[in-house]
Amino acid sequence: MTLAALASGCGGAGSDTATTKPPTGNSAGAGSGSGSGSSEVSKADFDTVFKTEERFKQALPDPAAMAGWTPQNAGARIEEEPKPAAECGPGSDWECARIARGDANFEAVGEEAHFDLTAFADTKAAQDACRKEKGWSAEYTKAQVPPVPGVESHAYYRNVGGLNGLNLIMCLGTVIAEVTLEGEGSTLDPATAHSLAQVFVPRIQKAAATS
């Protein structure tokens, strides 16, 4: 399913204040991953199940929220027959029990920003997936991305298909949210990843609160 409204610039459930692409510096050195803002964990805790195109449309950043970035594409895929979490053992892929997935992609001066949202049937399945993903990504070099308050997160650098990337993984409620920076013009600046996460997380929370 294609989220045409995202590509055309229609607003969603995100922040009223648009974000301008921050200046990027060559600060992509290795360091400690981002952690949990334990004092505000309840803000990111929700039981809402993301299983409709409209819910993803509200949660994924749109052009209005991404000033300075050019929208590339956006979409959502709802699984017709999702695999039950009980059938996803310890050694399975972390996305095994997903019920839906959405993404929105943007570009600015050769740098690409990818937003991905993977949904699960309940918080337990999402937490299990978070643990698996964290274990899977532990082999990569950690990145110094400040945590978003109330959100369990970690970040790392990874090379895929000849492109270096910075991946920020955030676990909240029934979903796993990912912000990825890559591209030949990207400096993989942790500050940029953190800025984009601060756009993404409030949109997810607002989408979860929508009846």
mmCIF file with all atom_site columns, C-alpha atoms in Angstrom:
data_model
loop_
_atom_site.group_PDB
_atom_site.id
_atom_site.type_symbol
_atom_site.label_atom_id
_atom_site.label_alt_id
_atom_site.label_comp_id
_atom_site.label_asym_id
_atom_site.label_entity_id
_atom_site.label_seq_id
_atom_site.pdbx_PDB_ins_code
_atom_site.Cartn_x
_atom_site.Cartn_y
_atom_site.Cartn_z
_atom_site.occupancy
_atom_site.B_iso_or_equiv
_atom_site.pdbx_formal_charge
_atom_site.auth_seq_id
_atom_site.auth_comp_id
_atom_site.auth_asym_id
_atom_site.auth_atom_id
_atom_site.pdbx_PDB_model_num
ATOM 1   C CA . MET A 1 1   ? 0.000  0.000   0.000  1.00 0.00 ? 1   MET A CA 1
ATOM 2   C CA . THR A 1 2   ? 1.423  3.424   -0.895 1.00 0.00 ? 2   THR A CA 1
ATOM 3   C CA . LEU A 1 3   ? 1.027  6.352   1.438  1.00 0.00 ? 3   LEU A CA 1
ATOM 4   C CA . ALA A 1 4   ? 0.457  8.918   -1.282 1.00 0.00 ? 4   ALA A CA 1
ATOM 5   C CA . ALA A 1 5   ? -0.335 11.670  1.216  1.00 0.00 ? 5   ALA A CA 1
ATOM 6   C CA . LEU A 1 6   ? 3.204  11.526  2.559  1.00 0.00 ? 6   LEU A CA 1
ATOM 7   C CA . ALA A 1 7   ? 4.777  11.975  -0.830 1.00 0.00 ? 7   ALA A CA 1
ATOM 8   C CA . SER A 1 8   ? 2.467  14.831  -1.753 1.00 0.00 ? 8   SER A CA 1
ATOM 9   C CA . GLY A 1 9   ? 3.215  16.845  1.373  1.00 0.00 ? 9   GLY A CA 1
ATOM 10  C CA . CYS A 1 10  ? -0.010 16.489  3.297  1.00 0.00 ? 10  CYS A CA 1
ATOM 11  C CA . GLY A 1 11  ? 0.301  16.884  7.053  1.00 0.00 ? 11  GLY A CA 1
ATOM 12  C CA . GLY A 1 12  ? -0.086 14.084  9.541  1.00 0.00 ? 12  GLY A CA 1
ATOM 13  C CA . ALA A 1 13  ? -0.229 13.658  13.300 1.00 0.00 ? 13  ALA A CA 1
ATOM 14  C CA . GLY A 1 14  ? 3.251  14.966  13.954 1.00 0.00 ? 14  GLY A CA 1
ATOM 15  C CA . SER A 1 15  ? 4.673  18.038  15.608 1.00 0.00 ? 15  SER A CA 1
ATOM 16  C CA . ASP A 1 16  ? 3.327  21.398  14.465 1.00 0.00 ? 16  ASP A CA 1
ATOM 17  C CA . THR A 1 17  ? 6.876  22.710  14.204 1.00 0.00 ? 17  THR A CA 1
ATOM 18  C CA . ALA A 1 18  ? 8.755  21.622  11.115 1.00 0.00 ? 18  ALA A CA 1
ATOM 19  C CA . THR A 1 19  ? 12.377 20.658  11.466 1.00 0.00 ? 19  THR A CA 1
ATOM 20  C CA . THR A 1 20  ? 15.078 22.115  9.274  1.00 0.00 ? 20  THR A CA 1
ATOM 21  C CA . LYS A 1 21  ? 17.919 19.839  8.291  1.00 0.00 ? 21  LYS A CA 1
ATOM 22  C CA . PRO A 1 22  ? 20.661 20.518  10.856 1.00 0.00 ? 22  PRO A CA 1
ATOM 23  C CA . PRO A 1 23  ? 24.252 21.147  9.790  1.00 0.00 ? 23  PRO A CA 1
ATOM 24  C CA . THR A 1 24  ? 26.225 17.945  9.821  1.00 0.00 ? 24  THR A CA 1
ATOM 25  C CA . GLY A 1 25  ? 29.751 17.558  11.043 1.00 0.00 ? 25  GLY A CA 1
ATOM 26  C CA . ASN A 1 26  ? 32.211 14.708  10.884 1.00 0.00 ? 26  ASN A CA 1
ATOM 27  C CA . SER A 1 27  ? 31.406 13.486  14.377 1.00 0.00 ? 27  SER A CA 1
ATOM 28  C CA . ALA A 1 28  ? 30.720 9.850   13.574 1.00 0.00 ? 28  ALA A CA 1
ATOM 29  C CA . GLY A 1 29  ? 33.294 8.400   15.912 1.00 0.00 ? 29  GLY A CA 1
ATOM 30  C CA . ALA A 1 30  ? 32.597 5.213   17.804 1.00 0.00 ? 30  ALA A CA 1
ATOM 31  C CA . GLY A 1 31  ? 31.316 5.413   21.333 1.00 0.00 ? 31  GLY A CA 1
ATOM 32  C CA . SER A 1 32  ? 28.595 4.291   23.678 1.00 0.00 ? 32  SER A CA 1
ATOM 33  C CA . GLY A 1 33  ? 25.160 3.621   22.260 1.00 0.00 ? 33  GLY A CA 1
ATOM 34  C CA . SER A 1 34  ? 22.129 5.592   23.293 1.00 0.00 ? 34  SER A CA 1
ATOM 35  C CA . GLY A 1 35  ? 20.324 4.368   26.365 1.00 0.00 ? 35  GLY A CA 1
ATOM 36  C CA . SER A 1 36  ? 16.953 4.566   28.088 1.00 0.00 ? 36  SER A CA 1
ATOM 37  C CA . GLY A 1 37  ? 15.379 7.679   29.570 1.00 0.00 ? 37  GLY A CA 1
ATOM 38  C CA . SER A 1 38  ? 14.025 5.727   32.517 1.00 0.00 ? 38  SER A CA 1
ATOM 39  C CA . SER A 1 39  ? 12.497 8.764   34.228 1.00 0.00 ? 39  SER A CA 1
ATOM 40  C CA . GLU A 1 40  ? 9.978  9.216   31.397 1.00 0.00 ? 40  GLU A CA 1
ATOM 41  C CA . VAL A 1 41  ? 9.454  5.672   30.146 1.00 0.00 ? 41  VAL A CA 1
ATOM 42  C CA . SER A 1 42  ? 5.685  5.898   30.573 1.00 0.00 ? 42  SER A CA 1
ATOM 43  C CA . LYS A 1 43  ? 5.491  8.520   27.808 1.00 0.00 ? 43  LYS A CA 1
ATOM 44  C CA . ALA A 1 44  ? 6.522  5.927   25.239 1.00 0.00 ? 44  ALA A CA 1
ATOM 45  C CA . ASP A 1 45  ? 4.459  3.072   26.648 1.00 0.00 ? 45  ASP A CA 1
ATOM 46  C CA . PHE A 1 46  ? 1.311  2.242   24.693 1.00 0.00 ? 46  PHE A CA 1
ATOM 47  C CA . ASP A 1 47  ? -0.740 -0.794  23.698 1.00 0.00 ? 47  ASP A CA 1
ATOM 48  C CA . THR A 1 48  ? -2.035 0.552   20.393 1.00 0.00 ? 48  THR A CA 1
ATOM 49  C CA . VAL A 1 49  ? -1.599 -1.899  17.519 1.00 0.00 ? 49  VAL A CA 1
ATOM 50  C CA . PHE A 1 50  ? -0.377 -0.333  14.269 1.00 0.00 ? 50  PHE A CA 1
ATOM 51  C CA . LYS A 1 51  ? -2.236 -2.369  11.671 1.00 0.00 ? 51  LYS A CA 1
ATOM 52  C CA . THR A 1 52  ? -3.820 0.183   9.335  1.00 0.00 ? 52  THR A CA 1
ATOM 53  C CA . GLU A 1 53  ? -2.391 2.334   6.569  1.00 0.00 ? 53  GLU A CA 1
ATOM 54  C CA . GLU A 1 54  ? -3.815 5.437   8.249  1.00 0.00 ? 54  GLU A CA 1
ATOM 55  C CA . ARG A 1 55  ? -1.942 4.715   11.475 1.00 0.00 ? 55  ARG A CA 1
ATOM 56  C CA . PHE A 1 56  ? 1.351  4.520   9.589  1.00 0.00 ? 56  PHE A CA 1
ATOM 57  C CA . LYS A 1 57  ? 0.526  7.671   7.640  1.00 0.00 ? 57  LYS A CA 1
ATOM 58  C CA . GLN A 1 58  ? 0.150  9.529   10.929 1.00 0.00 ? 58  GLN A CA 1
ATOM 59  C CA . ALA A 1 59  ? 3.330  8.089   12.457 1.00 0.00 ? 59  ALA A CA 1
ATOM 60  C CA . LEU A 1 60  ? 5.815  8.436   9.591  1.00 0.00 ? 60  LEU A CA 1
ATOM 61  C CA . PRO A 1 61  ? 7.356  11.884  8.984  1.00 0.00 ? 61  PRO A CA 1
ATOM 62  C CA . ASP A 1 62  ? 5.881  13.796  6.065  1.00 0.00 ? 62  ASP A CA 1
ATOM 63  C CA . PRO A 1 63  ? 7.410  16.622  3.981  1.00 0.00 ? 63  PRO A CA 1
ATOM 64  C CA . ALA A 1 64  ? 5.891  19.270  6.256  1.00 0.00 ? 64  ALA A CA 1
ATOM 65  C CA . ALA A 1 65  ? 7.864  17.850  9.182  1.00 0.00 ? 65  ALA A CA 1
ATOM 66  C CA . MET A 1 66  ? 11.065 17.520  7.158  1.00 0.00 ? 66  MET A CA 1
ATOM 67  C CA . ALA A 1 67  ? 11.947 21.030  5.984  1.00 0.00 ? 67  ALA A CA 1
ATOM 68  C CA . GLY A 1 68  ? 15.203 21.008  4.051  1.00 0.00 ? 68  GLY A CA 1
ATOM 69  C CA . TRP A 1 69  ? 14.772 17.381  2.956  1.00 0.00 ? 69  TRP A CA 1
ATOM 70  C CA . THR A 1 70  ? 13.337 16.167  -0.356 1.00 0.00 ? 70  THR A CA 1
ATOM 71  C CA . PRO A 1 71  ? 10.753 13.358  -0.027 1.00 0.00 ? 71  PRO A CA 1
ATOM 72  C CA . GLN A 1 72  ? 11.578 10.218  -2.007 1.00 0.00 ? 72  GLN A CA 1
ATOM 73  C CA . ASN A 1 73  ? 8.916  7.623   -1.276 1.00 0.00 ? 73  ASN A CA 1
ATOM 74  C CA . ALA A 1 74  ? 6.733  6.295   1.516  1.00 0.00 ? 74  ALA A CA 1
ATOM 75  C CA . GLY A 1 75  ? 4.593  3.225   2.018  1.00 0.00 ? 75  GLY A CA 1
ATOM 76  C CA . ALA A 1 76  ? 3.075  0.706   4.368  1.00 0.00 ? 76  ALA A CA 1
ATOM 77  C CA . ARG A 1 77  ? 2.696  -3.042  4.082  1.00 0.00 ? 77  ARG A CA 1
ATOM 78  C CA . ILE A 1 78  ? 0.150  -4.859  6.231  1.00 0.00 ? 78  ILE A CA 1
ATOM 79  C CA . GLU A 1 79  ? 0.870  -8.586  6.590  1.00 0.00 ? 79  GLU A CA 1
ATOM 80  C CA . GLU A 1 80  ? -2.123 -10.636 5.425  1.00 0.00 ? 80  GLU A CA 1
ATOM 81  C CA . GLU A 1 81  ? -1.082 -13.674 7.448  1.00 0.00 ? 81  GLU A CA 1
ATOM 82  C CA . PRO A 1 82  ? 1.400  -12.587 10.136 1.00 0.00 ? 82  PRO A CA 1
ATOM 83  C CA . LYS A 1 83  ? 3.294  -15.335 11.887 1.00 0.00 ? 83  LYS A CA 1
ATOM 84  C CA . PRO A 1 84  ? 2.218  -15.811 15.537 1.00 0.00 ? 84  PRO A CA 1
ATOM 85  C CA . ALA A 1 85  ? 4.885  -14.797 18.039 1.00 0.00 ? 85  ALA A CA 1
ATOM 86  C CA . ALA A 1 86  ? 4.723  -18.300 19.538 1.00 0.00 ? 86  ALA A CA 1
ATOM 87  C CA . GLU A 1 87  ? 6.167  -19.650 16.275 1.00 0.00 ? 87  GLU A CA 1
ATOM 88  C CA . CYS A 1 88  ? 9.162  -17.294 16.362 1.00 0.00 ? 88  CYS A CA 1
ATOM 89  C CA . GLY A 1 89  ? 11.839 -19.026 18.398 1.00 0.00 ? 89  GLY A CA 1
ATOM 90  C CA . PRO A 1 90  ? 14.979 -17.525 19.984 1.00 0.00 ? 90  PRO A CA 1
ATOM 91  C CA . GLY A 1 91  ? 16.998 -17.994 16.803 1.00 0.00 ? 91  GLY A CA 1
ATOM 92  C CA . SER A 1 92  ? 14.467 -16.424 14.446 1.00 0.00 ? 92  SER A CA 1
ATOM 93  C CA . ASP A 1 93  ? 14.818 -13.056 12.724 1.00 0.00 ? 93  ASP A CA 1
ATOM 94  C CA . TRP A 1 94  ? 13.759 -10.187 14.968 1.00 0.00 ? 94  TRP A CA 1
ATOM 95  C CA . GLU A 1 95  ? 11.032 -9.201  12.485 1.00 0.00 ? 95  GLU A CA 1
ATOM 96  C CA . CYS A 1 96  ? 9.564  -12.719 12.434 1.00 0.00 ? 96  CYS A CA 1
ATOM 97  C CA . ALA A 1 97  ? 6.305  -11.821 14.227 1.00 0.00 ? 97  ALA A CA 1
ATOM 98  C CA . ARG A 1 98  ? 5.713  -8.434  12.618 1.00 0.00 ? 98  ARG A CA 1
ATOM 99  C CA . ILE A 1 99  ? 2.158  -7.626  11.548 1.00 0.00 ? 99  ILE A CA 1
ATOM 100 C CA . ALA A 1 100 ? 2.986  -4.542  9.459  1.00 0.00 ? 100 ALA A CA 1
ATOM 101 C CA . ARG A 1 101 ? 5.840  -2.322  8.338  1.00 0.00 ? 101 ARG A CA 1
ATOM 102 C CA . GLY A 1 102 ? 6.000  1.222   7.004  1.00 0.00 ? 102 GLY A CA 1
ATOM 103 C CA . ASP A 1 103 ? 8.745  3.507   5.762  1.00 0.00 ? 103 ASP A CA 1
ATOM 104 C CA . ALA A 1 104 ? 9.359  7.070   4.576  1.00 0.00 ? 104 ALA A CA 1
ATOM 105 C CA . ASN A 1 105 ? 12.560 8.189   2.842  1.00 0.00 ? 105 ASN A CA 1
ATOM 106 C CA . PHE A 1 106 ? 14.084 11.626  2.306  1.00 0.00 ? 106 PHE A CA 1
ATOM 107 C CA . GLU A 1 107 ? 17.243 13.083  0.758  1.00 0.00 ? 107 GLU A CA 1
ATOM 108 C CA . ALA A 1 108 ? 19.282 16.264  1.236  1.00 0.00 ? 108 ALA A CA 1
ATOM 109 C CA . VAL A 1 109 ? 22.611 17.093  -0.445 1.00 0.00 ? 109 VAL A CA 1
ATOM 110 C CA . GLY A 1 110 ? 23.496 13.473  -1.070 1.00 0.00 ? 110 GLY A CA 1
ATOM 111 C CA . GLU A 1 111 ? 22.486 12.352  2.407  1.00 0.00 ? 111 GLU A CA 1
ATOM 112 C CA . GLU A 1 112 ? 19.598 9.955   2.814  1.00 0.00 ? 112 GLU A CA 1
ATOM 113 C CA . ALA A 1 113 ? 17.321 9.677   5.837  1.00 0.00 ? 113 ALA A CA 1
ATOM 114 C CA . HIS A 1 114 ? 15.219 6.547   6.168  1.00 0.00 ? 114 HIS A CA 1
ATOM 115 C CA . PHE A 1 115 ? 12.400 6.130   8.678  1.00 0.00 ? 115 PHE A CA 1
ATOM 116 C CA . ASP A 1 116 ? 11.143 2.585   9.246  1.00 0.00 ? 116 ASP A CA 1
ATOM 117 C CA . LEU A 1 117 ? 8.381  1.451   11.579 1.00 0.00 ? 117 LEU A CA 1
ATOM 118 C CA . THR A 1 118 ? 7.832  -2.243  12.330 1.00 0.00 ? 118 THR A CA 1
ATOM 119 C CA . ALA A 1 119 ? 4.632  -3.137  14.169 1.00 0.00 ? 119 ALA A CA 1
ATOM 120 C CA . PHE A 1 120 ? 3.773  -6.119  16.353 1.00 0.00 ? 120 PHE A CA 1
ATOM 121 C CA . ALA A 1 121 ? 0.542  -7.529  17.765 1.00 0.00 ? 121 ALA A CA 1
ATOM 122 C CA . ASP A 1 122 ? 1.304  -6.534  21.364 1.00 0.00 ? 122 ASP A CA 1
ATOM 123 C CA . THR A 1 123 ? 3.987  -5.073  23.622 1.00 0.00 ? 123 THR A CA 1
ATOM 124 C CA . LYS A 1 124 ? 5.395  -8.486  24.560 1.00 0.00 ? 124 LYS A CA 1
ATOM 125 C CA . ALA A 1 125 ? 6.052  -9.408  20.937 1.00 0.00 ? 125 ALA A CA 1
ATOM 126 C CA . ALA A 1 126 ? 7.626  -5.981  20.368 1.00 0.00 ? 126 ALA A CA 1
ATOM 127 C CA . GLN A 1 127 ? 9.866  -6.334  23.421 1.00 0.00 ? 127 GLN A CA 1
ATOM 128 C CA . ASP A 1 128 ? 10.985 -9.790  22.319 1.00 0.00 ? 128 ASP A CA 1
ATOM 129 C CA . ALA A 1 129 ? 11.830 -8.373  18.896 1.00 0.00 ? 129 ALA A CA 1
ATOM 130 C CA . CYS A 1 130 ? 13.764 -5.527  20.518 1.00 0.00 ? 130 CYS A CA 1
ATOM 131 C CA . ARG A 1 131 ? 15.888 -7.963  22.488 1.00 0.00 ? 131 ARG A CA 1
ATOM 132 C CA . LYS A 1 132 ? 16.613 -10.023 19.386 1.00 0.00 ? 132 LYS A CA 1
ATOM 133 C CA . GLU A 1 133 ? 17.534 -6.961  17.327 1.00 0.00 ? 133 GLU A CA 1
ATOM 134 C CA . LYS A 1 134 ? 19.856 -5.650  20.043 1.00 0.00 ? 134 LYS A CA 1
ATOM 135 C CA . GLY A 1 135 ? 21.616 -9.006  20.242 1.00 0.00 ? 135 GLY A CA 1
ATOM 136 C CA . TRP A 1 136 ? 21.888 -9.212  16.460 1.00 0.00 ? 136 TRP A CA 1
ATOM 137 C CA . SER A 1 137 ? 23.378 -5.724  16.126 1.00 0.00 ? 137 SER A CA 1
ATOM 138 C CA . ALA A 1 138 ? 25.827 -6.082  19.027 1.00 0.00 ? 138 ALA A CA 1
ATOM 139 C CA . GLU A 1 139 ? 28.639 -7.036  16.631 1.00 0.00 ? 139 GLU A CA 1
ATOM 140 C CA . TYR A 1 140 ? 28.621 -3.569  15.037 1.00 0.00 ? 140 TYR A CA 1
ATOM 141 C CA . THR A 1 141 ? 30.424 -0.462  16.272 1.00 0.00 ? 141 THR A CA 1
ATOM 142 C CA . LYS A 1 142 ? 28.256 1.569   18.620 1.00 0.00 ? 142 LYS A CA 1
ATOM 143 C CA . ALA A 1 143 ? 27.397 5.175   17.787 1.00 0.00 ? 143 ALA A CA 1
ATOM 144 C CA . GLN A 1 144 ? 27.116 8.104   20.177 1.00 0.00 ? 144 GLN A CA 1
ATOM 145 C CA . VAL A 1 145 ? 23.522 9.142   19.595 1.00 0.00 ? 145 VAL A CA 1
ATOM 146 C CA . PRO A 1 146 ? 21.898 10.831  22.617 1.00 0.00 ? 146 PRO A CA 1
ATOM 147 C CA . PRO A 1 147 ? 18.812 8.981   23.834 1.00 0.00 ? 147 PRO A CA 1
ATOM 148 C CA . VAL A 1 148 ? 15.332 10.330  23.252 1.00 0.00 ? 148 VAL A CA 1
ATOM 149 C CA . PRO A 1 149 ? 13.712 10.734  26.701 1.00 0.00 ? 149 PRO A CA 1
ATOM 150 C CA . GLY A 1 150 ? 11.474 7.812   27.579 1.00 0.00 ? 150 GLY A CA 1
ATOM 151 C CA . VAL A 1 151 ? 12.576 5.617   24.691 1.00 0.00 ? 151 VAL A CA 1
ATOM 152 C CA . GLU A 1 152 ? 14.774 2.529   24.886 1.00 0.00 ? 152 GLU A CA 1
ATOM 153 C CA . SER A 1 153 ? 17.325 2.889   22.103 1.00 0.00 ? 153 SER A CA 1
ATOM 154 C CA . HIS A 1 154 ? 20.746 2.036   20.745 1.00 0.00 ? 154 HIS A CA 1
ATOM 155 C CA . ALA A 1 155 ? 22.723 3.079   17.689 1.00 0.00 ? 155 ALA A CA 1
ATOM 156 C CA . TYR A 1 156 ? 25.465 1.581   15.569 1.00 0.00 ? 156 TYR A CA 1
ATOM 157 C CA . TYR A 1 157 ? 27.400 1.943   12.312 1.00 0.00 ? 157 TYR A CA 1
ATOM 158 C CA . ARG A 1 158 ? 26.961 -0.616  9.546  1.00 0.00 ? 158 ARG A CA 1
ATOM 159 C CA . ASN A 1 159 ? 28.168 -1.046  5.968  1.00 0.00 ? 159 ASN A CA 1
ATOM 160 C CA . VAL A 1 160 ? 25.583 -2.442  3.536  1.00 0.00 ? 160 VAL A CA 1
ATOM 161 C CA . GLY A 1 161 ? 25.986 -2.654  -0.216 1.00 0.00 ? 161 GLY A CA 1
ATOM 162 C CA . GLY A 1 162 ? 29.084 -0.490  -0.167 1.00 0.00 ? 162 GLY A CA 1
ATOM 163 C CA . LEU A 1 163 ? 27.327 2.351   1.710  1.00 0.00 ? 163 LEU A CA 1
ATOM 164 C CA . ASN A 1 164 ? 28.210 3.228   5.274  1.00 0.00 ? 164 ASN A CA 1
ATOM 165 C CA . GLY A 1 165 ? 25.214 3.875   7.480  1.00 0.00 ? 165 GLY A CA 1
ATOM 166 C CA . LEU A 1 166 ? 24.262 4.982   10.967 1.00 0.00 ? 166 LEU A CA 1
ATOM 167 C CA . ASN A 1 167 ? 21.294 3.084   12.408 1.00 0.00 ? 167 ASN A CA 1
ATOM 168 C CA . LEU A 1 168 ? 19.316 4.299   15.415 1.00 0.00 ? 168 LEU A CA 1
ATOM 169 C CA . ILE A 1 169 ? 16.888 1.719   16.803 1.00 0.00 ? 169 ILE A CA 1
ATOM 170 C CA . MET A 1 170 ? 14.112 2.761   19.182 1.00 0.00 ? 170 MET A CA 1
ATOM 171 C CA . CYS A 1 171 ? 11.688 0.480   21.008 1.00 0.00 ? 171 CYS A CA 1
ATOM 172 C CA . LEU A 1 172 ? 8.407  1.940   22.206 1.00 0.00 ? 172 LEU A CA 1
ATOM 173 C CA . GLY A 1 173 ? 5.008  0.425   22.840 1.00 0.00 ? 173 GLY A CA 1
ATOM 174 C CA . THR A 1 174 ? 4.130  -2.139  20.183 1.00 0.00 ? 174 THR A CA 1
ATOM 175 C CA . VAL A 1 175 ? 6.597  -0.916  17.560 1.00 0.00 ? 175 VAL A CA 1
ATOM 176 C CA . ILE A 1 176 ? 10.271 -0.700  16.690 1.00 0.00 ? 176 ILE A CA 1
ATOM 177 C CA . ALA A 1 177 ? 11.255 2.579   15.026 1.00 0.00 ? 177 ALA A CA 1
ATOM 178 C CA . GLU A 1 178 ? 14.431 2.972   13.000 1.00 0.00 ? 178 GLU A CA 1
ATOM 179 C CA . VAL A 1 179 ? 16.223 6.072   11.752 1.00 0.00 ? 179 VAL A CA 1
ATOM 180 C CA . THR A 1 180 ? 19.000 5.371   9.253  1.00 0.00 ? 180 THR A CA 1
ATOM 181 C CA . LEU A 1 181 ? 21.454 7.834   7.708  1.00 0.00 ? 181 LEU A CA 1
ATOM 182 C CA . GLU A 1 182 ? 23.456 6.901   4.630  1.00 0.00 ? 182 GLU A CA 1
ATOM 183 C CA . GLY A 1 183 ? 24.460 8.190   1.229  1.00 0.00 ? 183 GLY A CA 1
ATOM 184 C CA . GLU A 1 184 ? 27.648 9.345   -0.458 1.00 0.00 ? 184 GLU A CA 1
ATOM 185 C CA . GLY A 1 185 ? 27.194 12.840  0.940  1.00 0.00 ? 185 GLY A CA 1
ATOM 186 C CA . SER A 1 186 ? 26.446 11.765  4.507  1.00 0.00 ? 186 SER A CA 1
ATOM 187 C CA . THR A 1 187 ? 28.816 12.403  7.377  1.00 0.00 ? 187 THR A CA 1
ATOM 188 C CA . LEU A 1 188 ? 26.780 10.029  9.570  1.00 0.00 ? 188 LEU A CA 1
ATOM 189 C CA . ASP A 1 189 ? 26.438 12.721  12.186 1.00 0.00 ? 189 ASP A CA 1
ATOM 190 C CA . PRO A 1 190 ? 24.883 11.387  15.427 1.00 0.00 ? 190 PRO A CA 1
ATOM 191 C CA . ALA A 1 191 ? 23.383 14.841  16.028 1.00 0.00 ? 191 ALA A CA 1
ATOM 192 C CA . THR A 1 192 ? 21.406 14.546  12.794 1.00 0.00 ? 192 THR A CA 1
ATOM 193 C CA . ALA A 1 193 ? 20.118 11.090  13.742 1.00 0.00 ? 193 ALA A CA 1
ATOM 194 C CA . HIS A 1 194 ? 19.071 12.417  17.147 1.00 0.00 ? 194 HIS A CA 1
ATOM 195 C CA . SER A 1 195 ? 17.295 15.410  15.562 1.00 0.00 ? 195 SER A CA 1
ATOM 196 C CA . LEU A 1 196 ? 15.367 13.125  13.216 1.00 0.00 ? 196 LEU A CA 1
ATOM 197 C CA . ALA A 1 197 ? 14.422 10.818  16.094 1.00 0.00 ? 197 ALA A CA 1
ATOM 198 C CA . GLN A 1 198 ? 12.949 13.794  17.908 1.00 0.00 ? 198 GLN A CA 1
ATOM 199 C CA . VAL A 1 199 ? 10.674 14.321  14.908 1.00 0.00 ? 199 VAL A CA 1
ATOM 200 C CA . PHE A 1 200 ? 9.756  10.647  14.580 1.00 0.00 ? 200 PHE A CA 1
ATOM 201 C CA . VAL A 1 201 ? 8.981  9.674   18.179 1.00 0.00 ? 201 VAL A CA 1
ATOM 202 C CA . PRO A 1 202 ? 6.305  12.336  18.884 1.00 0.00 ? 202 PRO A CA 1
ATOM 203 C CA . ARG A 1 203 ? 4.534  11.387  15.656 1.00 0.00 ? 203 ARG A CA 1
ATOM 204 C CA . ILE A 1 204 ? 4.460  7.729   16.714 1.00 0.00 ? 204 ILE A CA 1
ATOM 205 C CA . GLN A 1 205 ? 3.118  8.672   20.136 1.00 0.00 ? 205 GLN A CA 1
ATOM 206 C CA . LYS A 1 206 ? 0.404  10.885  18.638 1.00 0.00 ? 206 LYS A CA 1
ATOM 207 C CA . ALA A 1 207 ? -0.556 8.169   16.167 1.00 0.00 ? 207 ALA A CA 1
ATOM 208 C CA . ALA A 1 208 ? -0.825 5.690   19.041 1.00 0.00 ? 208 ALA A CA 1
ATOM 209 C CA . ALA A 1 209 ? -3.067 8.069   20.972 1.00 0.00 ? 209 ALA A CA 1
ATOM 210 C CA . THR A 1 210 ? -5.436 8.581   18.029 1.00 0.00 ? 210 THR A CA 1
ATOM 211 C CA . SER A 1 211 ? -8.671 6.651   18.455 1.00 0.00 ? 211 SER A CA 1
#
